[in-house]
PDB file of C-alpha atoms in Angstrom:
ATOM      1  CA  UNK A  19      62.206 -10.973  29.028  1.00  0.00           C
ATOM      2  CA  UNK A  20      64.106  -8.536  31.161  1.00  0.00           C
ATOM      3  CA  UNK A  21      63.793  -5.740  27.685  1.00  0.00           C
ATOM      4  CA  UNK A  22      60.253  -6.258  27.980  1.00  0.00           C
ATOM      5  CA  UNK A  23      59.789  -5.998  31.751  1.00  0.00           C
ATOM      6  CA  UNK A  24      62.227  -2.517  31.339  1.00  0.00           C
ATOM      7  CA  UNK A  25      59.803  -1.279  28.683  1.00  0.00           C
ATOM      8  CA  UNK A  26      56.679  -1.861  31.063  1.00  0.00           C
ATOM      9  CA  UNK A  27      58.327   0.212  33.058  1.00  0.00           C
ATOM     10  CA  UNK A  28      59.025   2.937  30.928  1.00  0.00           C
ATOM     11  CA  UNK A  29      55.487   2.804  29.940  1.00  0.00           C
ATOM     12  CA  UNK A  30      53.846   2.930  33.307  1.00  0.00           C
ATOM     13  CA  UNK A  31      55.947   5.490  34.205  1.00  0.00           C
ATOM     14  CA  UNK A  32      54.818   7.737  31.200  1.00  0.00           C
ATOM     15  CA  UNK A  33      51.032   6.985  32.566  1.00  0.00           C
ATOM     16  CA  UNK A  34      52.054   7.508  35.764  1.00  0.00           C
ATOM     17  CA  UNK A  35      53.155  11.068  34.559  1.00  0.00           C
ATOM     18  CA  UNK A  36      49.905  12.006  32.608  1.00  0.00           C
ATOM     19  CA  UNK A  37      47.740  11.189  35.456  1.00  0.00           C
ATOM     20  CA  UNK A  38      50.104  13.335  38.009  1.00  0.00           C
ATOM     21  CA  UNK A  39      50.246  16.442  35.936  1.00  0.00           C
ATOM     22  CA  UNK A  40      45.948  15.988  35.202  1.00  0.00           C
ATOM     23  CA  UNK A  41      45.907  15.369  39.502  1.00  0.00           C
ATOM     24  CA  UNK A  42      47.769  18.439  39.481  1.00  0.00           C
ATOM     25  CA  UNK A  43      46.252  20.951  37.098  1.00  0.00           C
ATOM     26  CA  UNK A  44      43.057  19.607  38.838  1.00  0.00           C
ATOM     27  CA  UNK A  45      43.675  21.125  42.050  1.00  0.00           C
ATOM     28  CA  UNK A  46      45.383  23.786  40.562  1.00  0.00           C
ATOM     29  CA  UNK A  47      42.111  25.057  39.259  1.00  0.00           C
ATOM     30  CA  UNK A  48      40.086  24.109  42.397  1.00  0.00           C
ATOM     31  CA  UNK A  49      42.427  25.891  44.471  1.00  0.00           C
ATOM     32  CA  UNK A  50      42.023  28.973  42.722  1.00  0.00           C
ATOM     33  CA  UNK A  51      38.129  28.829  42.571  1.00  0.00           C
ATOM     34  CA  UNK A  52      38.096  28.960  38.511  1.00  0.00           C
ATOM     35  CA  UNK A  53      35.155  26.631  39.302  1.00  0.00           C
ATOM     36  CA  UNK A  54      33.920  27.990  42.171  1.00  0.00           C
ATOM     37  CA  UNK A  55      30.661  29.362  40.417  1.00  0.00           C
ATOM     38  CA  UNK A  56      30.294  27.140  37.867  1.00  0.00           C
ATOM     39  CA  UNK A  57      27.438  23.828  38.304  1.00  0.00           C
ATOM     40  CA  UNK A  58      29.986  20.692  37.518  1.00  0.00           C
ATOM     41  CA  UNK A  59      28.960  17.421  37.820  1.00  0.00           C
ATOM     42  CA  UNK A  60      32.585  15.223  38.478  1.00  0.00           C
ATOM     43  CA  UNK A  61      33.316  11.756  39.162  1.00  0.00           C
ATOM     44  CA  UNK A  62      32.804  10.458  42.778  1.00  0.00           C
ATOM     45  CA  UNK A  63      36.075  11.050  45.332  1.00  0.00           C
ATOM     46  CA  UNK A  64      36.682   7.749  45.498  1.00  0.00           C
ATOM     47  CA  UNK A  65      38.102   7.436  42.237  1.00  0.00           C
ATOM     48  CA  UNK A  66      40.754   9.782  43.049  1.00  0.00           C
ATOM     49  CA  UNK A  67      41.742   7.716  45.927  1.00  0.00           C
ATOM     50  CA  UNK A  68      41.491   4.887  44.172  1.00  0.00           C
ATOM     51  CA  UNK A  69      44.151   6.437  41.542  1.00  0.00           C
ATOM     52  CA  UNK A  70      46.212   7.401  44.637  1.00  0.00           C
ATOM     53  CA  UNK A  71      47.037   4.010  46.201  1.00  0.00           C
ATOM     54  CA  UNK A  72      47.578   2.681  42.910  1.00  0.00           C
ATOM     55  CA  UNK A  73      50.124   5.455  42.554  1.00  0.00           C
ATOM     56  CA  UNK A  74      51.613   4.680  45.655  1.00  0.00           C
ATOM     57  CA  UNK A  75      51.756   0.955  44.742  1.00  0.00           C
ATOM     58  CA  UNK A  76      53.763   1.362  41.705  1.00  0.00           C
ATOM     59  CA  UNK A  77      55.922   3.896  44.154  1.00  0.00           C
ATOM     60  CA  UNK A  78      56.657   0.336  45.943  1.00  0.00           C
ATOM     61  CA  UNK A  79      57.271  -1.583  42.598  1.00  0.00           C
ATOM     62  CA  UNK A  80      59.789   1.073  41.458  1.00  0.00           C
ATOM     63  CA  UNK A  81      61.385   0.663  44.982  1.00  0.00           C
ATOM     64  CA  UNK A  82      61.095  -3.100  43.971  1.00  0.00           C
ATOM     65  CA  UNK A  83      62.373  -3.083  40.852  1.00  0.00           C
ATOM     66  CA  UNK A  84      65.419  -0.567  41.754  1.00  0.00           C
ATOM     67  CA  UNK A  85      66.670  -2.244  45.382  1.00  0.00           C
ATOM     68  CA  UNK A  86      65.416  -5.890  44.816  1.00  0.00           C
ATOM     69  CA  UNK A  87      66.409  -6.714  48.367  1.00  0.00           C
ATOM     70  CA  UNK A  88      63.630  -5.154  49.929  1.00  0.00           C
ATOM     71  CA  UNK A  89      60.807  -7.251  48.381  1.00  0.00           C
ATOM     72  CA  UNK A  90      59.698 -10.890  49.541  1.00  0.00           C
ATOM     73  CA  UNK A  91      61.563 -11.769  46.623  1.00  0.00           C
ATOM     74  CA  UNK A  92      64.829 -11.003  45.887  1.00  0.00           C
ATOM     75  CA  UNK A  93      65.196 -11.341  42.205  1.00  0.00           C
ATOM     76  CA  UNK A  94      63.248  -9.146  40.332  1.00  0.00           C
ATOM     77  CA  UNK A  95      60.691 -11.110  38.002  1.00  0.00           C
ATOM     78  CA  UNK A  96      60.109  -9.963  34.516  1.00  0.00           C
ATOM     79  CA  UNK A  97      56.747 -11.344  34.649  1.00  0.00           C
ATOM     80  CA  UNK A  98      55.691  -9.382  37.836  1.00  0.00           C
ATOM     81  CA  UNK A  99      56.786  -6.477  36.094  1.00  0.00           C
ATOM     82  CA  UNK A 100      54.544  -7.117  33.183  1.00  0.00           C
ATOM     83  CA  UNK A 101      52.024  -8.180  35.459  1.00  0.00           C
ATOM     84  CA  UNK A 102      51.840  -4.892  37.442  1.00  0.00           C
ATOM     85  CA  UNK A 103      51.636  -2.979  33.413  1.00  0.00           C
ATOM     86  CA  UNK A 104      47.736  -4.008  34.169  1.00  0.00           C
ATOM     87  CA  UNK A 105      46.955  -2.147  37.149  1.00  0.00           C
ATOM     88  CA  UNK A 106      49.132   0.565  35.916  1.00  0.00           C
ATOM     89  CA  UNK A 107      46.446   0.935  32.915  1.00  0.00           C
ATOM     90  CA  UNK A 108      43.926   0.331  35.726  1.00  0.00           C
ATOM     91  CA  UNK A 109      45.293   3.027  37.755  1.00  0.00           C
ATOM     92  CA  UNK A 110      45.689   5.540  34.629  1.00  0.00           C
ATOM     93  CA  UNK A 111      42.275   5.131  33.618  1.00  0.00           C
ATOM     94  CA  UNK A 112      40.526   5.962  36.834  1.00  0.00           C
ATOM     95  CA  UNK A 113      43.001   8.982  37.382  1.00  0.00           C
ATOM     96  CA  UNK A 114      42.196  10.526  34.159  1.00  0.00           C
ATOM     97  CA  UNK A 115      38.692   9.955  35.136  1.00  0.00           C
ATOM     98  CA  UNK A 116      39.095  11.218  38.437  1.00  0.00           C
ATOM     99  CA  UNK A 117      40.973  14.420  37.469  1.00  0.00           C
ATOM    100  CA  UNK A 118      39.586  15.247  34.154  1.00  0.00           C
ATOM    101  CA  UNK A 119      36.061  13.553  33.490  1.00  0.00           C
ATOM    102  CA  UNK A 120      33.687  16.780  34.192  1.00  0.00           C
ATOM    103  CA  UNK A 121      30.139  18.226  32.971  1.00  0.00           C
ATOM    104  CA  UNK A 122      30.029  21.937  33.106  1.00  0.00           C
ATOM    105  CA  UNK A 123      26.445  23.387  33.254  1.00  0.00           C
ATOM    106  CA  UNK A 124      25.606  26.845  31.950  1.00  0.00           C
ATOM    107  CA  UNK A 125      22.156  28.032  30.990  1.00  0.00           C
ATOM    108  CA  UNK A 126      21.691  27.127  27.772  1.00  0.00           C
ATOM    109  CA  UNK A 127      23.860  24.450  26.967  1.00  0.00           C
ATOM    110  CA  UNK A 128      26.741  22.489  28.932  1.00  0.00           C
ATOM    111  CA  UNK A 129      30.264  21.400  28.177  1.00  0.00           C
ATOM    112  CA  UNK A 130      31.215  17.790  28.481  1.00  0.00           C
ATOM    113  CA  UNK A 131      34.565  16.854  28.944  1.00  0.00           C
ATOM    114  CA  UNK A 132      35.641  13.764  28.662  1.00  0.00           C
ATOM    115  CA  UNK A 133      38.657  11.595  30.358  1.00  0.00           C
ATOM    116  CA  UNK A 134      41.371  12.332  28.018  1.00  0.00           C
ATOM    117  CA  UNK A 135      40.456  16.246  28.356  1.00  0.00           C
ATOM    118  CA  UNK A 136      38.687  16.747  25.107  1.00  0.00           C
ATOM    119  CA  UNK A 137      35.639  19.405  25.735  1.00  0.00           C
ATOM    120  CA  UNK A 138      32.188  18.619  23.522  1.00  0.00           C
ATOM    121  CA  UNK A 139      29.821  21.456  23.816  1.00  0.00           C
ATOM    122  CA  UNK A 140      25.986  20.440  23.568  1.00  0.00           C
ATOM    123  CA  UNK A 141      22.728  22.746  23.414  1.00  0.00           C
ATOM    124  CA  UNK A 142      20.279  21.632  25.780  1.00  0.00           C
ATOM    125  CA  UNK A 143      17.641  21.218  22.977  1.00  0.00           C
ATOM    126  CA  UNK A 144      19.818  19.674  20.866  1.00  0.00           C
ATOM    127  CA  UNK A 145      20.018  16.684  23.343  1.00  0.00           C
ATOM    128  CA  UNK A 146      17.771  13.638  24.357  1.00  0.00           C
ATOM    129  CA  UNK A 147      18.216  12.038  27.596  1.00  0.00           C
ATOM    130  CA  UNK A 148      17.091   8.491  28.677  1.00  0.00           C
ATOM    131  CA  UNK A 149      16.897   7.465  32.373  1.00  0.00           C
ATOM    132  CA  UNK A 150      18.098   4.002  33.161  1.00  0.00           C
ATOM    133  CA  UNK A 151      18.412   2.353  36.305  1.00  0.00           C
ATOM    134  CA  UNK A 152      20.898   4.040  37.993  1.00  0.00           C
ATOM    135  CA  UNK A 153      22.119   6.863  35.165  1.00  0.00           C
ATOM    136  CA  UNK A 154      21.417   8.890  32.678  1.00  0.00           C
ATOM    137  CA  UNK A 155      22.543   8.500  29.459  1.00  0.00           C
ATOM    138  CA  UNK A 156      23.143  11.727  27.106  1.00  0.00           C
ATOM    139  CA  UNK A 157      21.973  10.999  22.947  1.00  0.00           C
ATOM    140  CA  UNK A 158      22.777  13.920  20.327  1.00  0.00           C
ATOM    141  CA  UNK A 159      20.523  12.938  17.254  1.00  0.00           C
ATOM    142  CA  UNK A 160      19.765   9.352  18.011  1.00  0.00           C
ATOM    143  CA  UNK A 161      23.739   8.242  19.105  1.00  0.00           C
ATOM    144  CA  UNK A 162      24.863   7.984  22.340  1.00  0.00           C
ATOM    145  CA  UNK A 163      27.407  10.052  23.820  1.00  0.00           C
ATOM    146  CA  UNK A 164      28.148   9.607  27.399  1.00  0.00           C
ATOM    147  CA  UNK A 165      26.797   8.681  30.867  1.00  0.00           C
ATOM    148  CA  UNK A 166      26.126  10.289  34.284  1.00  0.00           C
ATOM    149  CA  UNK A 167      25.804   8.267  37.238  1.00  0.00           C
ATOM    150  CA  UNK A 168      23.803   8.656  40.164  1.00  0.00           C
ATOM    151  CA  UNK A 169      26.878   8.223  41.836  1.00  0.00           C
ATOM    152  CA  UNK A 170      28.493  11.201  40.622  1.00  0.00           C
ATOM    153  CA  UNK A 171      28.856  14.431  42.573  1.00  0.00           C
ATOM    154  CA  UNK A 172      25.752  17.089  41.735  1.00  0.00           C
ATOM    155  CA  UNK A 173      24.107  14.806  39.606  1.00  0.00           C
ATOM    156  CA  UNK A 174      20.445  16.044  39.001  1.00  0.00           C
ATOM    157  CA  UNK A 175      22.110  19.084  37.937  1.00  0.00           C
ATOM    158  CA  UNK A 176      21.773  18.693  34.447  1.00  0.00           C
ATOM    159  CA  UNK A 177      18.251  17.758  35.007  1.00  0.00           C
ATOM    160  CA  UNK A 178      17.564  20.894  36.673  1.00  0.00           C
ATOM    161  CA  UNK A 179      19.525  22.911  34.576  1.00  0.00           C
ATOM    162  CA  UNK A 180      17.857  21.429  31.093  1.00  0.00           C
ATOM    163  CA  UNK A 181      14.053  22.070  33.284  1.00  0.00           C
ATOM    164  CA  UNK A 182      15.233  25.691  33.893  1.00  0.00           C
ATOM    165  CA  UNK A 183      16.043  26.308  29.721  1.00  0.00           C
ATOM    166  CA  UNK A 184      12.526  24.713  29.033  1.00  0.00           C
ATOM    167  CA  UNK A 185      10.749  26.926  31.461  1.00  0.00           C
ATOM    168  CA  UNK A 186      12.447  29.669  30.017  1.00  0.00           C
ATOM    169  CA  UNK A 187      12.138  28.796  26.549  1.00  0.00           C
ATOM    170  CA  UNK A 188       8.076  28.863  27.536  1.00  0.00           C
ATOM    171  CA  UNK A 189       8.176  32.151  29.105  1.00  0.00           C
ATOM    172  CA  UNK A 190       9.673  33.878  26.032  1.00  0.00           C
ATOM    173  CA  UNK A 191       7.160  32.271  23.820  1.00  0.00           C
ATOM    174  CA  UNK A 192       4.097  33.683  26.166  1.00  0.00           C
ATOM    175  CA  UNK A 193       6.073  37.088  26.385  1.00  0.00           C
ATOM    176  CA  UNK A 194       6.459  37.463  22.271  1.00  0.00           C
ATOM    177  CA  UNK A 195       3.005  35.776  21.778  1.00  0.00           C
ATOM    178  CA  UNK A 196       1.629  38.927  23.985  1.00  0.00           C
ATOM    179  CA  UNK A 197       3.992  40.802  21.873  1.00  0.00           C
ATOM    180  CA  UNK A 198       2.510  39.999  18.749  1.00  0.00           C
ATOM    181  CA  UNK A 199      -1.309  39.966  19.713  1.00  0.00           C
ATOM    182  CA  UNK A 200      -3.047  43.200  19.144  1.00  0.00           C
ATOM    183  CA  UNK A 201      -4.759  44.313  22.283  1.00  0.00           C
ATOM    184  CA  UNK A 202      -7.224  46.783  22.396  1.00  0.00           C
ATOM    185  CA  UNK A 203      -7.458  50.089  24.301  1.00  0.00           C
ATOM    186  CA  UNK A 204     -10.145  51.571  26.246  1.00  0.00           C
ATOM    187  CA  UNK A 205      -9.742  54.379  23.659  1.00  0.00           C
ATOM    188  CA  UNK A 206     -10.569  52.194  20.561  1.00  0.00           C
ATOM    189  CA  UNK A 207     -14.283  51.109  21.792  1.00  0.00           C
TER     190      UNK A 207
END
């Protein structure tokens, strides 16, 4: 029991370690304003608070686990240890969301990225999008692909962003059909 409680451990800790180094190449990038003109829609701040005082239990279950005595109890129990693997995969999840779950808007398409840090690209016509109750969800030729919440930071953006490629699209199509159509001169009559 104690072998599996030390491999918990282990394992925590390397999840632990993934979601510090995304929390930190997160605000390594905000701080330097790589996405200061870019439209992102991100996951709400509260899930990267969230992800912090989970961090900072598993700072007291380390303590726990390393100087027994200053826990309610003084043995250390294999099963809490186990036990605590669940919020640790709790806690991972929600960080990697926190820190790397983004939706980069550009004008004609937009780049999804998604918690584990792999970047989809999608066209905006390419794309169907289905309002639900409180989200949108994002199809690419009839499958599903991902979700934005209302409760998400910026977002309508996409909305806005997809409107302004539509609008566009229209404008070109006038501006070639006017193009295309002979027009007559005073000269010709």
């Amino acid at each position: 029991m104690k072998i599996a409680a030390h491999i918990c451990f282990a394992i925590s800790t390397l999840l632990v370690a993934s979601v510090l180094f995304s929390a930190l190449r997160y605000f390594v990038i905000v701080k330097t304003h790589r996405e200061e003109n870019k439209n992102i829609i991100r996951q709400p701040n509260f899930y990267r608070l969230a992800s912090f005082g989970i961090f900072l239990l598993y700072v007291f279950m380390c303590a726990a686990l390393f100087w027994p005595e200053i826990s309610v109890n003084s043995q250390t129990d294999p099963v809490a240890a186990m036990m605590f693997m669940v919020f640790i995969l709790l806690g991972w999840w929600i960080g990697l969301m926190a820190f790397n779950w983004k939706v980069e808007i550009y004008d004609d398409y937009f780049v999804h990225t998604n918690f584990i840090g792999v970047k989809h690209r999608y066209n905006y016509d390419e794309i169907e999008i289905r309002q639900y109750n409180a989200c949108d969800r994002i199809f690419l030729n009839g499958k599903y692909r991902f979700t934005i919440s209302y409760l998400q930071d910026n977002c309508d953006a996409i909305d806005v962003a997809r409107a302004r490629y539509k609008h566009r699209l229209k404008q070109e199509a006038k501006r070639a059909e006017k193009e295309q159509s002979p027009t007559k001169t005073p000269t010709e009559n």
